[in-house]
Coordinates of C-alpha atoms in Angstrom, one line a residue:
M1 CA -18.0 30.1 -2.7
A2 CA -17.3 26.3 -2.1
A3 CA -14.0 24.8 -1.3
T4 CA -13.0 21.9 -3.8
S5 CA -12.0 19.6 -1.8
T6 CA -14.5 17.4 -0.1
S7 CA -14.4 17.3 3.6
S8 CA -12.5 14.3 4.0
N9 CA -9.8 15.5 2.2
A10 CA -10.0 19.1 3.8
A11 CA -9.2 17.5 6.8
A12 CA -6.3 15.7 6.0
A13 CA -4.8 18.1 3.6
A14 CA -4.8 20.3 6.8
T15 CA -2.7 17.4 9.2
A16 CA -0.9 15.8 6.9
N17 CA 1.9 18.7 7.5
L18 CA 1.6 18.6 11.5
S19 CA 5.4 17.4 12.2
G20 CA 5.1 13.3 12.5
P21 CA 8.1 10.7 10.7
G22 CA 8.3 12.1 7.5
S23 CA 6.4 15.5 7.4
A24 CA 9.3 17.3 8.0
R25 CA 9.4 20.1 6.1
G26 CA 10.3 24.3 6.7
N27 CA 7.2 26.0 7.9
G28 CA 6.7 28.2 4.4
G29 CA 5.0 30.9 6.7
S30 CA 2.4 29.3 8.6
L31 CA 4.0 29.8 12.3
F32 CA 3.4 32.8 13.7
R33 CA 6.8 34.3 15.5
I34 CA 7.1 34.1 19.4
H35 CA 10.0 35.6 19.7
R36 CA 11.8 39.0 19.6
D37 CA 15.7 39.6 19.6
T38 CA 16.1 41.5 23.5
R39 CA 20.0 41.2 23.1
F40 CA 20.0 45.0 23.5
A41 CA 16.8 45.8 25.8
N42 CA 15.9 46.3 28.8
D43 CA 12.8 44.8 28.8
K44 CA 13.4 41.4 28.0
T45 CA 10.0 40.3 28.2
P46 CA 8.8 37.9 25.0
Y47 CA 7.1 39.2 22.1
K48 CA 4.3 36.8 22.5
T49 CA 3.2 34.5 25.0
W50 CA 1.4 31.7 22.5
S51 CA 2.0 30.2 19.2
G52 CA -0.1 29.1 16.6
A53 CA -0.3 27.3 13.1
R54 CA -2.4 28.3 10.4
C55 CA -2.5 24.7 8.1
F56 CA -3.5 27.4 5.3
H57 CA -6.3 26.3 2.0
E58 CA -5.3 25.1 -0.7
R59 CA -6.6 28.3 -2.8
H60 CA -5.2 30.3 0.0
R61 CA -3.0 32.5 -2.7
Q62 CA -6.1 32.8 -5.3
V63 CA -8.6 34.2 -3.1
E64 CA -9.0 34.8 0.5
A65 CA -10.4 31.4 1.8
P66 CA -10.8 29.7 5.3
S67 CA -7.6 28.1 7.2
F68 CA -7.3 25.3 9.7
Y69 CA -5.5 26.9 13.4
I70 CA -3.6 25.6 16.4
H71 CA -3.2 27.4 19.4
V72 CA -1.4 26.9 22.4
Q73 CA -0.6 29.2 24.8
P74 CA -0.4 28.1 29.0
G75 CA -4.1 28.1 29.9
N76 CA -5.8 28.9 26.3
C77 CA -5.1 26.1 24.2
F78 CA -7.6 25.4 21.2
L79 CA -8.1 24.5 17.7
G80 CA -10.1 26.4 14.9
A81 CA -11.6 27.5 11.7
G82 CA -12.8 29.8 9.2
I83 CA -12.1 33.2 8.1
W84 CA -10.8 35.7 10.5
H85 CA -11.5 39.4 10.0
P86 CA -12.7 38.4 5.8
E87 CA -12.2 41.8 3.3
A88 CA -15.1 43.1 2.8
P89 CA -15.9 42.1 -1.0
T90 CA -15.2 38.3 1.0
L91 CA -17.7 39.0 3.5
R92 CA -20.0 40.2 1.1
R93 CA -20.0 37.0 -0.9
I94 CA -19.5 34.6 2.7
R95 CA -23.0 36.8 3.0
Q96 CA -24.7 36.2 -0.1
F97 CA -23.8 32.8 -0.5
I98 CA -25.7 31.8 3.1
V99 CA -28.9 33.5 1.7
D100 CA -28.9 31.8 -1.5
N101 CA -27.6 28.3 0.4
P102 CA -29.1 28.3 4.2
E103 CA -29.6 24.8 4.0
A104 CA -25.8 23.5 3.5
W105 CA -25.0 26.5 6.0
K106 CA -27.4 24.4 8.7
Q107 CA -25.9 21.4 8.1
A108 CA -22.7 22.5 8.2
L109 CA -23.1 23.8 11.6
S110 CA -25.4 21.2 12.6
A111 CA -22.8 18.0 11.8
P112 CA -23.0 15.9 15.3
A113 CA -19.2 15.9 15.6
F114 CA -19.0 20.1 15.1
R115 CA -21.6 20.1 17.6
K116 CA -20.2 18.3 20.0
G117 CA -17.1 20.2 20.7
F118 CA -16.9 23.3 18.1
E119 CA -19.3 26.6 18.7
M120 CA -19.1 29.6 16.4
G121 CA -17.3 33.1 17.6
G122 CA -15.6 36.3 16.2
E123 CA -17.5 39.5 16.2
S124 CA -21.4 40.1 14.8
L125 CA -22.6 43.5 14.2
V126 CA -25.3 45.0 16.3
R127 CA -28.1 45.5 13.3
P128 CA -28.1 43.5 10.8
P129 CA -25.9 44.4 7.3
R130 CA -27.1 46.5 4.8
G131 CA -29.2 44.6 2.3
Y132 CA -30.5 41.9 4.5
P133 CA -34.2 42.1 6.3
A134 CA -34.2 42.2 9.7
D135 CA -36.7 38.9 10.0
H136 CA -34.3 36.8 7.8
P137 CA -34.4 32.7 9.2
L138 CA -30.3 33.3 9.4
I139 CA -29.7 37.5 10.6
E140 CA -27.5 36.6 13.2
D141 CA -25.2 34.5 11.3
L142 CA -25.3 36.9 8.6
K143 CA -24.5 39.5 11.2
R144 CA -21.2 37.8 11.7
K145 CA -17.7 39.9 10.8
D146 CA -15.9 36.5 11.4
F147 CA -16.9 33.3 10.6
V148 CA -14.8 31.1 12.9
S149 CA -15.7 28.3 15.0
W150 CA -12.8 27.1 18.3
A151 CA -12.5 24.4 20.5
T152 CA -10.8 24.4 23.5
L153 CA -7.9 22.1 24.3
D154 CA -6.8 20.3 27.7
E155 CA -3.4 20.9 28.1
T156 CA -2.9 17.1 28.9
V157 CA -4.2 17.0 25.1
V158 CA -1.2 19.3 24.2
T159 CA 1.3 18.2 26.2
G160 CA 0.6 14.2 25.6
P161 CA 1.0 11.8 23.0
R162 CA -2.5 12.0 21.2
L163 CA -2.5 15.7 20.3
R164 CA -1.6 14.7 16.9
E165 CA -4.8 12.6 17.0
H166 CA -7.0 15.2 18.5
I167 CA -5.8 17.9 16.1
A168 CA -6.8 15.3 13.2
R169 CA -10.8 14.4 14.6
G170 CA -11.0 18.5 15.2
F171 CA -10.1 19.2 11.7
A172 CA -12.4 16.6 10.7
A173 CA -15.1 18.1 12.5
T174 CA -14.4 21.1 10.7
A175 CA -14.3 20.8 7.7
P176 CA -17.8 21.1 6.4
L177 CA -17.7 24.7 8.1
V178 CA -14.5 24.7 5.7
D179 CA -15.8 23.6 2.3
Y180 CA -19.0 25.5 3.3
L181 CA -17.0 29.0 3.2

């Protein structure tokens, strides 16, 4: 379940392909479409009013793996990391891994850089998942349907010259979570 790279390697790999000198390449499927063909349509509104990019884990083709995410939208810019809506077998493996390795899970979520700017989010079950006791110390985490974290980005950061540095710091802060998942 744990990723094969260390926290620093995961963050470095995720930020290596950000735009900058010498890093130009095709999108490789990591960018989301923001426009649609409106040439013959009466409705000219955009397909999406936001843009997002995922920086995939090195094993994403072999297994359902966590990723880093950048979201840019007027009034709603953020960085994210984790697994959004995992398939049922992956969700079961993550929950069992939390039960089997609770200290590592707590450590990933309690890292100072993570706590400073990121919060866990996503959907959760109302009742404990089948097979897990309601009095388990990590029951709130076991109820999660999504294992994602995010931190908001100020629009001045997004439009400023230090965006790349800010993204690298954010990905480094969430790398222990991504490694755990």
